[in-house]
Every structure is written in C-alpha cells, then in structure tokens.
C-alpha cells in the first residue's frame, strides 16, 4: 500500500490503517503498526535478508535489495533463502532495545522496476504519485523499452492537457536525457488477479 493510498483510507474511513506484507508461499511476513510506516518482521517464523539486486551479497540498511526469506516452520516444503521476487530495504528500529531491523519499504516486484538513465533503480512509489497528480487519467502505465527509451500509456475519457507536464515530471525522475513517448489507449489490460501493473520493464527481464 503506497503512502498516498494509506492516507486516503485513513481520511475516508476515519480509522488507523496498517499494511501487511505477505505472499502465498510463506504467509504473513511483516506488518505495520499504527502511526508507523515501517514493517515489523515476524522473526519468530522467518529469517529475512536483503541482498544485492545482482548478487547474493547483503546490502547496508537503507539500500534497496531483493527480499530473501527462510521459512522456519514450513515442514512440508522447506524454503531456505527463497527469493520472493520483491524488493525492499531494512531500517533499524530505534525504539527497540535489541536494535532488530524492520522493513523500511517494500517496493513491489524486481521484474517490474524501472531504471533511470544513469542505471539507478527508480522508487516504484514515485510512479504511483502520478495517479494523484493527474486525476483526469483513469489508467496509467510506465514501460521501459531500452536503457533510455520509455513509454507512458494513458487511458482517459477527457482531453488530456497535461501531456507535456507528465513527460517533464517523469523525465525529472527518470533522467532528463530520457526519450519518452505517450500512447493513448482505451484500456490497460489487467492481470488474472485483477490488478494492473503501474510499470513494466521490457529492458531488463
């Protein structure tokens, strides 16, 4: 859940909102507490590691990497150092006496991450912000085709007058030397789950 979605849910439902991190293979791995955006890990059931995006080397706290899970209680199918395909970062819990790390952020699937023109990974939550910046857009999807070539698919029922601003804002985030095309579509196909990808990486698959 992005910070924008969490904020809107708390506003409309008038209640604290927390997000859980889970997957089908392991179950509930971590959860937020009220008034805390970090995720407390269920260390009693799992060993969680954050490894480099391209190698099996642990990264420092605050650095984005691959989320790796060892399930301590899956007796039927042991899962040791299982690569979830998700990316995130650790942060130390300043309120904890034993300084146990929490998940600072969980940023979606590695395969869907876009890369800036300088090679750095773009924070996926950056793209979610565009949905709120341009409310006239019904559906939005960012696609990376090559190192510096990107496409933005836009589905809108009205005359979209923010095309230049959308491209400018995206280039400020992805790199001013990026080549960005806009494609207007009637529909952005959803996955079998019903979700739609906000980003698709065809460059690094």
Short mmCIF file of C-alpha atoms in Angstrom, two decimals:
data_model
loop_
_atom_site.label_atom_id
_atom_site.label_comp_id
_atom_site.label_asym_id
_atom_site.label_seq_id
_atom_site.Cartn_x
_atom_site.Cartn_y
_atom_site.Cartn_z
CA UNK A 1 0.00 0.00 0.00
CA UNK A 2 1.50 3.32 -1.04
CA UNK A 3 1.60 6.22 1.46
CA UNK A 4 -0.94 8.08 -0.70
CA UNK A 5 -3.44 5.20 -0.56
CA UNK A 6 -2.89 4.76 3.18
CA UNK A 7 -3.51 8.46 3.80
CA UNK A 8 -6.73 8.45 1.78
CA UNK A 9 -8.05 5.33 3.53
CA UNK A 10 -7.44 6.89 6.94
CA UNK A 11 -9.19 10.06 5.78
CA UNK A 12 -12.30 8.38 4.39
CA UNK A 13 -12.67 5.58 6.94
CA UNK A 14 -11.67 7.75 9.93
CA UNK A 15 -9.59 4.92 11.36
CA UNK A 16 -5.91 3.93 11.63
CA UNK A 17 -4.75 1.95 8.60
CA UNK A 18 -1.94 -0.59 8.54
CA UNK A 19 -0.45 -2.66 5.76
CA UNK A 20 0.75 -6.26 5.85
CA UNK A 21 3.49 -7.83 3.78
CA UNK A 22 2.68 -11.41 2.84
CA UNK A 23 2.88 -13.87 -0.02
CA UNK A 24 1.20 -17.13 -0.95
CA UNK A 25 4.32 -19.22 -0.35
CA UNK A 26 5.10 -18.06 3.20
CA UNK A 27 2.12 -16.23 4.70
CA UNK A 28 2.27 -13.02 6.76
CA UNK A 29 5.90 -11.92 6.92
CA UNK A 30 5.65 -8.41 8.36
CA UNK A 31 3.10 -5.80 9.38
CA UNK A 32 2.93 -2.11 10.12
CA UNK A 33 1.84 -0.73 13.47
CA UNK A 34 -0.44 2.33 13.80
CA UNK A 35 1.47 5.58 13.26
CA UNK A 36 4.49 3.69 11.91
CA UNK A 37 5.16 3.17 8.20
CA UNK A 38 7.90 0.59 8.77
CA UNK A 39 7.05 -3.12 8.82
CA UNK A 40 7.76 -5.22 11.92
CA UNK A 41 9.05 -8.61 10.80
CA UNK A 42 7.82 -11.90 12.24
CA UNK A 43 11.34 -13.00 13.21
CA UNK A 44 9.93 -15.95 15.20
CA UNK A 45 8.79 -17.60 11.96
CA UNK A 46 11.14 -16.23 9.31
CA UNK A 47 14.69 -15.16 8.64
CA UNK A 48 14.56 -12.16 6.33
CA UNK A 49 17.55 -10.91 4.35
CA UNK A 50 18.03 -8.02 1.91
CA UNK A 51 20.55 -8.97 -0.78
CA UNK A 52 22.05 -7.01 -3.64
CA UNK A 53 19.92 -6.78 -6.79
CA UNK A 54 22.53 -8.54 -8.92
CA UNK A 55 24.44 -10.73 -6.42
CA UNK A 56 23.88 -12.71 -3.22
CA UNK A 57 25.60 -10.13 -1.02
CA UNK A 58 23.81 -8.39 1.91
CA UNK A 59 23.30 -4.66 1.45
CA UNK A 60 23.52 -1.94 4.14
CA UNK A 61 20.38 -0.75 5.88
CA UNK A 62 18.51 1.77 3.78
CA UNK A 63 19.72 0.24 0.50
CA UNK A 64 17.15 -1.32 -1.83
CA UNK A 65 17.70 -5.01 -2.48
CA UNK A 66 15.99 -8.36 -3.03
CA UNK A 67 13.86 -9.69 -0.16
CA UNK A 68 15.01 -13.22 0.71
CA UNK A 69 13.00 -15.44 3.07
CA UNK A 70 13.89 -18.55 5.05
CA UNK A 71 10.71 -20.11 6.47
CA UNK A 72 11.43 -21.72 9.86
CA UNK A 73 8.11 -23.58 10.13
CA UNK A 74 7.34 -24.91 6.67
CA UNK A 75 7.85 -28.60 7.40
CA UNK A 76 6.19 -29.87 4.21
CA UNK A 77 8.29 -27.90 1.72
CA UNK A 78 11.38 -26.32 3.31
CA UNK A 79 12.10 -22.89 1.84
CA UNK A 80 15.66 -21.77 2.51
CA UNK A 81 16.82 -18.38 1.24
CA UNK A 82 13.81 -18.14 -1.05
CA UNK A 83 13.93 -15.18 -3.44
CA UNK A 84 10.46 -13.65 -3.20
CA UNK A 85 10.95 -11.51 -6.29
CA UNK A 86 10.13 -8.45 -4.17
CA UNK A 87 12.45 -5.56 -3.41
CA UNK A 88 12.75 -3.52 -0.22
CA UNK A 89 15.10 -2.09 2.39
CA UNK A 90 15.87 -2.53 6.09
CA UNK A 91 15.80 0.20 8.72
CA UNK A 92 16.89 -0.15 12.35
CA UNK A 93 14.12 0.05 14.95
CA UNK A 94 15.23 2.97 17.13
CA UNK A 95 12.59 2.09 19.74
CA UNK A 96 13.82 -1.48 20.12
CA UNK A 97 16.31 -2.34 22.87
CA UNK A 98 17.92 -5.05 20.75
CA UNK A 99 18.03 -2.90 17.58
CA UNK A 100 16.22 -5.51 15.46
CA UNK A 101 15.77 -4.21 11.89
CA UNK A 102 12.39 -3.61 10.31
CA UNK A 103 11.44 -3.37 6.67
CA UNK A 104 11.57 0.31 5.84
CA UNK A 105 9.91 -0.11 2.48
CA UNK A 106 8.52 -2.83 0.25
CA UNK A 107 8.56 -1.65 -3.32
CA UNK A 108 7.00 -4.36 -5.42
CA UNK A 109 8.46 -6.83 -7.86
CA UNK A 110 12.05 -6.60 -9.07
CA UNK A 111 10.95 -7.61 -12.58
CA UNK A 112 8.66 -4.55 -12.76
CA UNK A 113 11.17 -1.97 -11.54
CA UNK A 114 12.21 0.78 -13.93
CA UNK A 115 15.77 2.07 -14.14
CA UNK A 116 16.84 5.66 -14.51
CA UNK A 117 19.02 6.69 -17.42
CA UNK A 118 22.03 6.64 -15.05
CA UNK A 119 21.35 2.99 -14.13
CA UNK A 120 19.86 3.56 -10.67
CA UNK A 121 16.53 1.96 -9.82
CA UNK A 122 13.52 4.27 -9.67
CA UNK A 123 11.45 4.01 -6.50
CA UNK A 124 8.17 2.37 -7.68
CA UNK A 125 6.13 4.60 -5.36
CA UNK A 126 7.26 7.55 -7.48
CA UNK A 127 5.03 6.36 -10.31
CA UNK A 128 2.01 5.89 -8.05
CA UNK A 129 2.17 9.59 -7.20
CA UNK A 130 1.37 10.48 -10.83
CA UNK A 131 -2.07 8.88 -10.43
CA UNK A 132 -2.94 11.59 -7.89
CA UNK A 133 -1.15 14.39 -9.74
CA UNK A 134 -3.32 13.83 -12.83
CA UNK A 135 -6.84 12.87 -11.63
CA UNK A 136 -8.24 13.08 -15.18
CA UNK A 137 -6.28 9.92 -16.05
CA UNK A 138 -8.25 6.70 -15.49
CA UNK A 139 -5.36 4.28 -16.02
CA UNK A 140 -1.62 4.82 -16.31
CA UNK A 141 1.30 2.54 -17.10
CA UNK A 142 5.03 3.22 -17.50
CA UNK A 143 7.09 0.95 -19.77
CA UNK A 144 10.86 0.83 -20.19
CA UNK A 145 11.91 -0.48 -23.62
CA UNK A 146 15.61 0.33 -23.64
CA UNK A 147 18.23 1.97 -21.43
CA UNK A 148 16.85 5.45 -22.12
CA UNK A 149 13.63 4.75 -24.02
CA UNK A 150 10.32 4.83 -22.15
CA UNK A 151 6.63 4.77 -22.98
CA UNK A 152 3.68 6.02 -20.94
CA UNK A 153 0.27 4.50 -21.66
CA UNK A 154 -2.62 6.80 -20.78
CA UNK A 155 -6.32 5.95 -20.59
CA UNK A 156 -8.58 8.97 -20.16
CA UNK A 157 -12.12 9.92 -21.16
CA UNK A 158 -11.36 13.62 -21.48
CA UNK A 159 -8.99 15.78 -23.47
CA UNK A 160 -5.72 15.40 -21.58
CA UNK A 161 -3.96 18.75 -21.45
CA UNK A 162 -1.19 17.68 -19.07
CA UNK A 163 0.85 15.62 -21.54
CA UNK A 164 3.85 17.97 -21.57
CA UNK A 165 3.82 18.28 -17.77
CA UNK A 166 3.56 14.50 -17.32
CA UNK A 167 6.58 13.95 -19.59
CA UNK A 168 8.52 16.74 -17.87
CA UNK A 169 7.82 15.36 -14.38
CA UNK A 170 8.69 11.82 -15.43
CA UNK A 171 11.97 12.95 -17.03
CA UNK A 172 12.85 14.82 -13.84
CA UNK A 173 12.55 11.48 -12.00
CA UNK A 174 13.92 9.08 -14.61
CA UNK A 175 16.55 11.30 -16.28
CA UNK A 176 16.39 14.45 -18.37
CA UNK A 177 18.12 12.63 -21.26
CA UNK A 178 15.32 10.05 -21.47
CA UNK A 179 13.26 9.57 -24.63
CA UNK A 180 9.61 9.39 -23.57
CA UNK A 181 6.59 8.63 -25.78
CA UNK A 182 2.91 8.91 -24.83
CA UNK A 183 0.43 6.33 -26.13
CA UNK A 184 -3.30 6.84 -25.61
CA UNK A 185 -5.23 3.60 -25.12
CA UNK A 186 -8.83 2.60 -24.42
CA UNK A 187 -7.83 0.06 -21.78
CA UNK A 188 -4.74 -1.19 -19.95
CA UNK A 189 -5.20 -4.97 -19.60
CA UNK A 190 -5.35 -6.36 -16.09
CA UNK A 191 -3.62 -9.47 -14.78
CA UNK A 192 -5.53 -12.62 -13.79
CA UNK A 193 -5.55 -11.24 -10.24
CA UNK A 194 -7.48 -8.20 -11.47
CA UNK A 195 -4.57 -5.86 -10.76
CA UNK A 196 -2.90 -3.64 -13.33
CA UNK A 197 0.83 -3.10 -13.42
CA UNK A 198 1.85 0.52 -12.94
CA UNK A 199 5.23 -0.31 -14.51
CA UNK A 200 6.59 -2.84 -16.99
CA UNK A 201 10.28 -3.38 -17.69
CA UNK A 202 10.97 -4.81 -21.16
CA UNK A 203 14.61 -3.70 -20.99
CA UNK A 204 15.82 -5.82 -18.04
CA UNK A 205 13.80 -9.02 -17.99
#
